[in-house]
Amino acid sequence: MKNFANVKMVCAIALCLSLLITLCSCGDTSPSSSESDSTAQTTSSEKQNEASSEATVTSDASVDKKAETPSKSSKPSSVANNNISSKPIKPDTTTSTTPTPKTPAQLILGKWRGSADIAPLLAEQGYAVEGEQIVSCDMEFASGGVLYAIIDRTSLKNAYTNIFTDILNAELEKNNLTKEEFEANAGKTVDEYLNELVQLGMQYVPKTIISAYKFVGNDLYVRDQEDEDFEKEEYSFSGENKLTVLDNGAYITYTRIS
């Protein structure tokens, strides 16, 4: 994975520097993007049971021997209804489930943001610059095996400005040229010339770098546009939101942004 060591980025720097060095040496060359606890609550669908008992009536008759008409007395007695209420019993439906861990191929999907210092890369090419030159990059591992890398244009422009300024000053000193002499040869100010170099360099870096990726087991393979085949990449996760990859010999840590 060569997001920060993209060949086109390096070529852009080399081209601009060759123009700059030529001008310093010769004179007039200028350069021209829930579990829902489903509480299965048994709704009280049962009606309250009623136990009823019928009233029994007992009657006692006593006959008065002296009277011809008998007198009868009857007393009804009733037994009160007893209401039996039953409360529904909640079944314990709570279950504890352990989620299945995601595979690396599932975990890597989404957008990530990281940044790196490209000064060591320039040093390897023989261009010494002062301090760190930080460039930011967003990556998206999309489904279907497509990897998008977007270099942040603001950070790239700042890095290019610093790089070309340092190297221009070194070339002027090497060729015993003052800024005034350089401006006379170039037909423009130093700032104007540096701005043209920066714009030229940025034109050679695509706004979106598209690569292909795949997993073989847990191994990650990436094929950049300039590669003939997939290359195995070193990577690791820290939780679900940190991804570290090896990019041109440097470990770059990306943070998930979506």
Tab-separated table of N, CA, C and O in Angstrom, residues 140-236:
chain	number	residue	atom	x	y	z
A	140	GLU	N	-10.904	4.619	1.771
A	140	GLU	CA	-12.184	3.921	1.897
A	140	GLU	C	-12.042	2.521	1.320
A	140	GLU	O	-11.736	2.348	0.139
A	141	PHE	N	-12.254	1.529	2.182
A	141	PHE	CA	-12.303	0.142	1.726
A	141	PHE	C	-13.769	-0.161	1.415
A	141	PHE	O	-14.592	-0.327	2.319
A	142	ALA	N	-14.099	-0.182	0.138
A	142	ALA	CA	-15.483	-0.393	-0.271
A	142	ALA	C	-15.733	-1.881	-0.506
A	142	ALA	O	-14.800	-2.662	-0.748
A	143	SER	N	-17.001	-2.264	-0.428
A	143	SER	CA	-17.343	-3.639	-0.745
A	143	SER	C	-17.056	-3.881	-2.217
A	143	SER	O	-17.127	-2.975	-3.045
A	144	GLY	N	-16.706	-5.090	-2.536
A	144	GLY	CA	-16.367	-5.388	-3.925
A	144	GLY	C	-14.888	-5.319	-4.214
A	144	GLY	O	-14.468	-5.486	-5.358
A	145	GLY	N	-14.068	-5.025	-3.180
A	145	GLY	CA	-12.624	-5.057	-3.365
A	145	GLY	C	-12.015	-3.819	-3.981
A	145	GLY	O	-10.937	-3.893	-4.584
A	146	VAL	N	-12.670	-2.657	-3.825
A	146	VAL	CA	-12.120	-1.406	-4.360
A	146	VAL	C	-11.631	-0.529	-3.212
A	146	VAL	O	-12.342	-0.351	-2.217
A	147	LEU	N	-10.439	-0.005	-3.349
A	147	LEU	CA	-9.834	0.857	-2.334
A	147	LEU	C	-9.625	2.244	-2.920
A	147	LEU	O	-8.968	2.404	-3.951
A	148	TYR	N	-10.212	3.248	-2.256
A	148	TYR	CA	-10.068	4.635	-2.692
A	148	TYR	C	-9.165	5.371	-1.702
A	148	TYR	O	-9.353	5.256	-0.486
A	149	ALA	N	-8.209	6.132	-2.220
A	149	ALA	CA	-7.338	6.954	-1.374
A	149	ALA	C	-7.394	8.388	-1.890
A	149	ALA	O	-7.217	8.630	-3.086
A	150	ILE	N	-7.681	9.323	-0.987
A	150	ILE	CA	-7.796	10.729	-1.355
A	150	ILE	C	-6.770	11.527	-0.554
A	150	ILE	O	-6.874	11.624	0.676
A	151	ILE	N	-5.772	12.069	-1.231
A	151	ILE	CA	-4.757	12.887	-0.580
A	151	ILE	C	-5.345	14.269	-0.302
A	151	ILE	O	-5.907	14.904	-1.197
A	152	ASP	N	-5.225	14.730	0.947
A	152	ASP	CA	-5.731	16.054	1.307
A	152	ASP	C	-4.936	17.132	0.565
A	152	ASP	O	-3.716	17.224	0.698
A	153	ARG	N	-5.635	17.933	-0.228
A	153	ARG	CA	-4.952	18.894	-1.106
A	153	ARG	C	-4.283	20.021	-0.319
A	153	ARG	O	-3.216	20.500	-0.705
A	154	THR	N	-4.894	20.450	0.777
A	154	THR	CA	-4.302	21.554	1.555
A	154	THR	C	-2.971	21.137	2.164
A	154	THR	O	-1.966	21.860	2.076
A	155	SER	N	-2.959	19.954	2.794
A	155	SER	CA	-1.713	19.486	3.407
A	155	SER	C	-0.658	19.188	2.341
A	155	SER	O	0.535	19.421	2.552
A	156	LEU	N	-1.086	18.710	1.180
A	156	LEU	CA	-0.137	18.443	0.097
A	156	LEU	C	0.472	19.740	-0.418
A	156	LEU	O	1.683	19.833	-0.649
A	157	LYS	N	-0.360	20.764	-0.561
A	157	LYS	CA	0.132	22.056	-1.048
A	157	LYS	C	1.133	22.655	-0.063
A	157	LYS	O	2.193	23.175	-0.474
A	158	ASN	N	0.831	22.571	1.226
A	158	ASN	CA	1.758	23.102	2.237
A	158	ASN	C	3.092	22.364	2.203
A	158	ASN	O	4.163	22.983	2.294
A	159	ALA	N	3.016	21.033	2.067
A	159	ALA	CA	4.246	20.241	2.025
A	159	ALA	C	5.069	20.588	0.791
A	159	ALA	O	6.289	20.783	0.872
A	160	TYR	N	4.420	20.687	-0.365
A	160	TYR	CA	5.132	21.028	-1.590
A	160	TYR	C	5.789	22.416	-1.482
A	160	TYR	O	6.918	22.617	-1.928
A	161	THR	N	5.068	23.363	-0.909
A	161	THR	CA	5.611	24.721	-0.766
A	161	THR	C	6.884	24.700	0.071
A	161	THR	O	7.904	25.314	-0.285
A	162	ASN	N	6.825	23.983	1.207
A	162	ASN	CA	7.999	23.893	2.078
A	162	ASN	C	9.153	23.175	1.381
A	162	ASN	O	10.317	23.595	1.470
A	163	ILE	N	8.823	22.091	0.681
A	163	ILE	CA	9.860	21.299	0.012
A	163	ILE	C	10.572	22.120	-1.062
A	163	ILE	O	11.808	22.209	-1.101
A	164	PHE	N	9.789	22.755	-1.931
A	164	PHE	CA	10.396	23.505	-3.034
A	164	PHE	C	11.143	24.744	-2.537
A	164	PHE	O	12.155	25.134	-3.119
A	165	THR	N	10.655	25.329	-1.451
A	165	THR	CA	11.344	26.501	-0.893
A	165	THR	C	12.722	26.107	-0.372
A	165	THR	O	13.733	26.775	-0.651
A	166	ASP	N	12.763	25.003	0.401
A	166	ASP	CA	14.034	24.551	0.959
A	166	ASP	C	15.024	24.204	-0.148
A	166	ASP	O	16.215	24.558	-0.090
A	167	ILE	N	14.530	23.494	-1.174
A	167	ILE	CA	15.443	23.048	-2.226
A	167	ILE	C	15.880	24.209	-3.115
A	167	ILE	O	17.031	24.264	-3.563
A	168	LEU	N	14.983	25.159	-3.343
A	168	LEU	CA	15.363	26.338	-4.126
A	168	LEU	C	16.469	27.116	-3.423
A	168	LEU	O	17.476	27.511	-4.040
A	169	ASN	N	16.308	27.319	-2.129
A	169	ASN	CA	17.334	28.054	-1.370
A	169	ASN	C	18.675	27.329	-1.427
A	169	ASN	O	19.737	27.967	-1.543
A	170	ALA	N	18.599	25.968	-1.339
A	170	ALA	CA	19.845	25.194	-1.401
A	170	ALA	C	20.500	25.325	-2.776
A	170	ALA	O	21.742	25.429	-2.893
A	171	GLU	N	19.696	25.340	-3.828
A	171	GLU	CA	20.235	25.460	-5.182
A	171	GLU	C	20.825	26.853	-5.428
A	171	GLU	O	21.848	26.982	-6.108
A	172	LEU	N	20.152	27.876	-4.894
A	172	LEU	CA	20.698	29.228	-5.057
A	172	LEU	C	22.064	29.342	-4.394
A	172	LEU	O	23.004	29.911	-4.960
A	173	GLU	N	22.163	28.771	-3.207
A	173	GLU	CA	23.442	28.816	-2.493
A	173	GLU	C	24.506	28.013	-3.238
A	173	GLU	O	25.668	28.433	-3.350
A	174	LYS	N	24.089	26.854	-3.748
A	174	LYS	CA	25.033	25.991	-4.462
A	174	LYS	C	25.578	26.675	-5.711
A	174	LYS	O	26.754	26.497	-6.076
A	175	ASN	N	24.733	27.462	-6.387
A	175	ASN	CA	25.138	28.116	-7.645
A	175	ASN	C	25.564	29.573	-7.454
A	175	ASN	O	25.742	30.298	-8.436
A	176	ASN	N	25.718	29.985	-6.181
A	176	ASN	CA	26.157	31.350	-5.872
A	176	ASN	C	25.258	32.403	-6.529
A	176	ASN	O	25.738	33.386	-7.101
A	177	LEU	N	23.938	32.152	-6.450
A	177	LEU	CA	22.964	33.077	-7.020
A	177	LEU	C	22.195	33.773	-5.897
A	177	LEU	O	21.815	33.140	-4.911
A	178	THR	N	21.982	35.061	-6.069
A	178	THR	CA	21.098	35.778	-5.143
A	178	THR	C	19.662	35.642	-5.657
A	178	THR	O	19.425	35.262	-6.816
A	179	LYS	N	18.685	35.953	-4.782
A	179	LYS	CA	17.283	35.899	-5.206
A	179	LYS	C	17.031	36.895	-6.342
A	179	LYS	O	16.243	36.625	-7.254
A	180	GLU	N	17.702	38.037	-6.276
A	180	GLU	CA	17.527	39.045	-7.327
A	180	GLU	C	18.016	38.526	-8.678
A	180	GLU	O	17.364	38.733	-9.718
A	181	GLU	N	19.155	37.839	-8.665
A	181	GLU	CA	19.680	37.282	-9.909
A	181	GLU	C	18.761	36.180	-10.446
A	181	GLU	O	18.529	36.071	-11.649
A	182	PHE	N	18.250	35.389	-9.523
A	182	PHE	CA	17.317	34.324	-9.929
A	182	PHE	C	16.064	34.926	-10.555
A	182	PHE	O	15.598	34.453	-11.605
A	183	GLU	N	15.502	35.948	-9.926
A	183	GLU	CA	14.281	36.579	-10.430
A	183	GLU	C	14.519	37.218	-11.799
A	183	GLU	O	13.642	37.191	-12.677
A	184	ALA	N	15.714	37.751	-11.990
A	184	ALA	CA	16.041	38.338	-13.291
A	184	ALA	C	16.085	37.250	-14.361
A	184	ALA	O	15.597	37.439	-15.490
A	185	ASN	N	16.647	36.096	-14.022
A	185	ASN	CA	16.713	34.990	-14.977
A	185	ASN	C	15.330	34.403	-15.260
A	185	ASN	O	15.015	34.036	-16.394
A	186	ALA	N	14.511	34.286	-14.199
A	186	ALA	CA	13.195	33.649	-14.337
A	186	ALA	C	12.157	34.600	-14.907
A	186	ALA	O	11.142	34.155	-15.455
A	187	GLY	N	12.346	35.881	-14.756
A	187	GLY	CA	11.370	36.848	-15.226
A	187	GLY	C	10.160	36.952	-14.323
A	187	GLY	O	9.088	37.409	-14.737
A	188	LYS	N	10.304	36.528	-13.082
A	188	LYS	CA	9.214	36.568	-12.087
A	188	LYS	C	9.828	36.478	-10.711
A	188	LYS	O	11.010	36.145	-10.565
A	189	THR	N	9.014	36.788	-9.699
A	189	THR	CA	9.535	36.745	-8.339
A	189	THR	C	9.706	35.294	-7.883
A	189	THR	O	9.133	34.363	-8.479
A	190	VAL	N	10.462	35.133	-6.808
A	190	VAL	CA	10.658	33.797	-6.239
A	190	VAL	C	9.318	33.197	-5.816
A	190	VAL	O	9.041	32.010	-6.069
A	191	ASP	N	8.462	34.009	-5.165
A	191	ASP	CA	7.156	33.506	-4.711
A	191	ASP	C	6.297	33.065	-5.884
A	191	ASP	O	5.600	32.034	-5.815
A	192	GLU	N	6.306	33.819	-6.958
A	192	GLU	CA	5.527	33.452	-8.150
A	192	GLU	C	6.041	32.143	-8.751
A	192	GLU	O	5.253	31.274	-9.147
A	193	TYR	N	7.339	31.994	-8.783
A	193	TYR	CA	7.925	30.784	-9.356
A	193	TYR	C	7.612	29.566	-8.488
A	193	TYR	O	7.255	28.496	-9.008
A	194	LEU	N	7.721	29.731	-7.165
A	194	LEU	CA	7.409	28.624	-6.259
A	194	LEU	C	5.946	28.221	-6.381
A	194	LEU	O	5.613	27.032	-6.361
A	195	ASN	N	5.058	29.197	-6.494
A	195	ASN	CA	3.630	28.899	-6.638
A	195	ASN	C	3.365	28.091	-7.906
A	195	ASN	O	2.559	27.147	-7.904
A	196	GLU	N	4.051	28.428	-8.993
A	196	GLU	CA	3.890	27.678	-10.234
A	196	GLU	C	4.394	26.242	-10.088
A	196	GLU	O	3.791	25.295	-10.603
A	197	LEU	N	5.501	26.076	-9.380
A	197	LEU	CA	6.029	24.731	-9.145
A	197	LEU	C	5.043	23.894	-8.334
A	197	LEU	O	4.807	22.720	-8.637
A	198	VAL	N	4.466	24.514	-7.292
A	198	VAL	CA	3.511	23.798	-6.439
A	198	VAL	C	2.292	23.365	-7.258
A	198	VAL	O	1.836	22.215	-7.173
A	199	GLN	N	1.747	24.277	-8.043
A	199	GLN	CA	0.576	23.953	-8.850
A	199	GLN	C	0.886	22.860	-9.874
A	199	GLN	O	0.070	21.957	-10.109
A	200	LEU	N	2.067	22.927	-10.453
A	200	LEU	CA	2.469	21.909	-11.411
A	200	LEU	C	2.587	20.545	-10.731
A	200	LEU	O	2.114	19.519	-11.251
A	201	GLY	N	3.208	20.537	-9.552
A	201	GLY	CA	3.357	19.280	-8.822
A	201	GLY	C	2.026	18.659	-8.446
A	201	GLY	O	1.833	17.444	-8.558
A	202	MET	N	1.072	19.485	-8.031
A	202	MET	CA	-0.229	18.974	-7.610
A	202	MET	C	-1.035	18.434	-8.781
A	202	MET	O	-1.872	17.546	-8.616
A	203	GLN	N	-0.782	18.943	-9.980
A	203	GLN	CA	-1.485	18.437	-11.156
A	203	GLN	C	-1.139	16.980	-11.437
A	203	GLN	O	-1.928	16.250	-12.043
A	204	TYR	N	0.029	16.550	-10.997
A	204	TYR	CA	0.460	15.183	-11.260
A	204	TYR	C	-0.026	14.191	-10.212
A	204	TYR	O	0.178	12.988	-10.359
A	205	VAL	N	-0.656	14.676	-9.158
A	205	VAL	CA	-1.184	13.788	-8.118
A	205	VAL	C	-2.696	13.723	-8.269
A	205	VAL	O	-3.382	14.732	-8.093
A	206	PRO	N	-3.257	12.581	-8.633
A	206	PRO	CA	-4.708	12.488	-8.818
A	206	PRO	C	-5.450	12.771	-7.517
A	206	PRO	O	-4.948	12.476	-6.430
A	207	LYS	N	-6.630	13.351	-7.646
A	207	LYS	CA	-7.428	13.642	-6.454
A	207	LYS	C	-7.866	12.361	-5.757
A	207	LYS	O	-7.990	12.320	-4.545
A	208	THR	N	-8.134	11.330	-6.539
A	208	THR	CA	-8.507	10.029	-5.965
A	208	THR	C	-7.639	8.945	-6.592
A	208	THR	O	-7.575	8.830	-7.819
A	209	ILE	N	-6.969	8.185	-5.740
A	209	ILE	CA	-6.142	7.064	-6.190
A	209	ILE	C	-6.947	5.788	-5.983
A	209	ILE	O	-7.368	5.474	-4.869
A	210	ILE	N	-7.184	5.054	-7.050
A	210	ILE	CA	-8.026	3.852	-6.978
A	210	ILE	C	-7.150	2.612	-7.078
A	210	ILE	O	-6.348	2.472	-8.011
A	211	SER	N	-7.305	1.732	-6.101
A	211	SER	CA	-6.559	0.469	-6.082
A	211	SER	C	-7.546	-0.676	-5.871
A	211	SER	O	-8.739	-0.459	-5.658
A	212	ALA	N	-7.033	-1.895	-5.929
A	212	ALA	CA	-7.848	-3.085	-5.661
A	212	ALA	C	-7.296	-3.777	-4.423
A	212	ALA	O	-6.096	-3.719	-4.150
A	213	TYR	N	-8.198	-4.415	-3.662
A	213	TYR	CA	-7.742	-5.163	-2.487
A	213	TYR	C	-8.545	-6.459	-2.370
A	213	TYR	O	-9.645	-6.582	-2.919
A	214	LYS	N	-7.972	-7.394	-1.640
A	214	LYS	CA	-8.677	-8.649	-1.382
A	214	LYS	C	-8.090	-9.285	-0.129
A	214	LYS	O	-6.977	-8.950	0.308
A	215	PHE	N	-8.852	-10.195	0.461
A	215	PHE	CA	-8.383	-10.966	1.608
A	215	PHE	C	-8.271	-12.426	1.196
A	215	PHE	O	-9.150	-12.979	0.527
A	216	VAL	N	-7.187	-13.034	1.619
A	216	VAL	CA	-7.022	-14.473	1.507
A	216	VAL	C	-6.876	-14.973	2.939
A	216	VAL	O	-5.828	-14.794	3.557
A	217	GLY	N	-7.957	-15.525	3.469
A	217	GLY	CA	-7.992	-15.789	4.897
A	217	GLY	C	-7.997	-14.453	5.619
A	217	GLY	O	-8.834	-13.589	5.347
A	218	ASN	N	-7.052	-14.260	6.505
A	218	ASN	CA	-6.908	-12.973	7.192
A	218	ASN	C	-5.793	-12.110	6.613
A	218	ASN	O	-5.473	-11.056	7.165
A	219	ASP	N	-5.209	-12.535	5.522
A	219	ASP	CA	-4.125	-11.788	4.885
A	219	ASP	C	-4.707	-10.766	3.902
A	219	ASP	O	-5.583	-11.098	3.092
A	220	LEU	N	-4.185	-9.542	3.962
A	220	LEU	CA	-4.641	-8.462	3.091
A	220	LEU	C	-3.685	-8.293	1.911
A	220	LEU	O	-2.471	-8.210	2.097
A	221	TYR	N	-4.255	-8.232	0.712
A	221	TYR	CA	-3.472	-8.014	-0.495
A	221	TYR	C	-4.007	-6.772	-1.219
A	221	TYR	O	-5.226	-6.590	-1.319
A	222	VAL	N	-3.087	-5.930	-1.709
A	222	VAL	CA	-3.468	-4.709	-2.426
A	222	VAL	C	-2.699	-4.641	-3.736
A	222	VAL	O	-1.508	-4.981	-3.791
A	223	ARG	N	-3.406	-4.209	-4.778
A	223	ARG	CA	-2.737	-3.971	-6.052
A	223	ARG	C	-2.962	-2.517	-6.447
A	223	ARG	O	-4.078	-2.091	-6.736
A	224	ASP	N	-1.881	-1.731	-6.424
A	224	ASP	CA	-1.953	-0.346	-6.867
A	224	ASP	C	-1.940	-0.293	-8.382
A	224	ASP	O	-1.622	-1.279	-9.056
A	225	GLN	N	-2.259	0.871	-8.915
A	225	GLN	CA	-2.394	0.993	-10.361
A	225	GLN	C	-1.107	0.670	-11.112
A	225	GLN	O	-1.137	0.172	-12.233
A	226	GLU	N	0.020	0.971	-10.481
A	226	GLU	CA	1.287	0.714	-11.166
A	226	GLU	C	1.818	-0.694	-10.912
A	226	GLU	O	2.885	-1.058	-11.442
A	227	ASP	N	1.103	-1.495	-10.120
A	227	ASP	CA	1.554	-2.850	-9.806
A	227	ASP	C	1.012	-3.850	-10.828
A	227	ASP	O	-0.119	-3.714	-11.320
A	228	GLU	N	1.791	-4.875	-11.095
A	228	GLU	CA	1.344	-5.915	-12.014
A	228	GLU	C	0.483	-6.948	-11.308
A	228	GLU	O	-0.343	-7.613	-11.934
A	229	ASP	N	0.667	-7.118	-10.009
A	229	ASP	CA	-0.082	-8.130	-9.281
A	229	ASP	C	-0.328	-7.647	-7.854
A	229	ASP	O	0.211	-6.618	-7.417
A	230	PHE	N	-1.157	-8.391	-7.118
A	230	PHE	CA	-1.444	-8.057	-5.722
A	230	PHE	C	-0.197	-8.282	-4.873
A	230	PHE	O	0.572	-9.229	-5.102
A	231	GLU	N	-0.011	-7.419	-3.902
A	231	GLU	CA	1.091	-7.557	-2.953
A	231	GLU	C	0.529	-7.659	-1.538
A	231	GLU	O	-0.409	-6.943	-1.181
A	232	LYS	N	1.097	-8.550	-0.754
A	232	LYS	CA	0.641	-8.729	0.626
A	232	LYS	C	1.030	-7.522	1.460
A	232	LYS	O	2.151	-7.025	1.354
A	233	GLU	N	0.095	-7.041	2.274
A	233	GLU	CA	0.313	-5.854	3.094
A	233	GLU	C	0.315	-6.220	4.574
A	233	GLU	O	-0.434	-7.095	5.013
A	234	GLU	N	1.161	-5.540	5.312
A	234	GLU	CA	1.200	-5.732	6.766
A	234	GLU	C	0.225	-4.754	7.404
A	234	GLU	O	0.257	-3.559	7.123
A	235	TYR	N	-0.653	-5.271	8.252
A	235	TYR	CA	-1.664	-4.418	8.883
A	235	TYR	C	-2.041	-4.998	10.242
A	235	TYR	O	-1.753	-6.165	10.545
A	236	SER	N	-2.689	-4.170	11.052
A	236	SER	CA	-3.202	-4.639	12.343
A	236	SER	C	-4.321	-3.713	12.789
A	236	SER	O	-4.375	-2.541	12.398
